[in-house]
Amino acid sequence: MKYLILLFFIVSFTQVNAQTNGASYKMSSNKVDEMDIIIKYERLKLNGRDVWGTEIPYNMVWKPGITKPPVLIIDRPAEIGQTKLSAGSYSIFTIPGNRYWTVMITPESEVYDKDKVLTTLQVPVKSTPGKVEQMQFSINDHGYVIFAWDNIHWSFEIDPQ
């Protein structure tokens, strides 16, 4: 019976690991001017791969994740770029570029629809001091959402209203 239970857990773990294709699920949060900002995302791993321009092509829409894009949750109205957003859940889609990335915020959805983009930002790409093995989103105390993975990072600001 013990062996049967052990076998069940091994098979279950293997199936979950295969389904996530090396991704783990993560949440980052911070409170900025009384507003809670949360990002839920799949945390991809480099695993020795060269991703930019190859596995993740430049100039094509990419959802930073395997099965779904990151979800941005704000509990109060805010402004991103020049766009005012109400409290709620939003998806983050991107178009990677060599020097700049395009970041698009849409109502929460697993599928990108250009007709539903609420705001579009051009963000400069900067080099990281070292390799970031696991993709990460963080939110600093000033309301900046920061993306870092491999040898790059970029950010955009969320301004509480």
mmCIF file of C-alpha atoms in Angstrom, residues 14 19-21 23-24 30 36 39 41 58 73 77 99 107-108 113 124 138 140-141 148:
data_model
loop_
_atom_site.group_PDB
_atom_site.id
_atom_site.type_symbol
_atom_site.label_atom_id
_atom_site.label_comp_id
_atom_site.label_asym_id
_atom_site.label_seq_id
_atom_site.Cartn_x
_atom_site.Cartn_y
_atom_site.Cartn_z
ATOM 1 C CA THR A 14 5.716 14.108 -13.135
ATOM 2 C CA GLN A 19 2.266 20.308 -17.922
ATOM 3 C CA THR A 20 4.044 23.433 -16.648
ATOM 4 C CA ASN A 21 7.032 22.867 -18.955
ATOM 5 C CA ALA A 23 7.336 27.039 -15.133
ATOM 6 C CA SER A 24 6.331 27.663 -11.565
ATOM 7 C CA ASN A 30 3.078 45.715 -2.924
ATOM 8 C CA ASP A 36 -2.703 47.038 -3.485
ATOM 9 C CA ILE A 39 0.852 40.352 -10.333
ATOM 10 C CA TYR A 41 2.412 34.908 -13.369
ATOM 11 C CA TYR A 58 11.307 39.906 -31.572
ATOM 12 C CA ILE A 73 -4.704 43.220 -10.148
ATOM 13 C CA PRO A 77 -8.406 53.262 -9.844
ATOM 14 C CA ARG A 99 16.057 48.053 -27.564
ATOM 15 C CA PRO A 107 -8.970 43.249 -19.698
ATOM 16 C CA GLU A 108 -8.081 39.893 -18.140
ATOM 17 C CA ASP A 113 -6.996 40.682 -28.895
ATOM 18 C CA PRO A 124 13.321 50.793 -22.859
ATOM 19 C CA SER A 138 8.212 42.741 -8.994
ATOM 20 C CA ASN A 140 8.667 48.537 -6.059
ATOM 21 C CA ASP A 141 7.551 51.063 -3.425
ATOM 22 C CA ALA A 148 13.577 40.821 -15.295
#
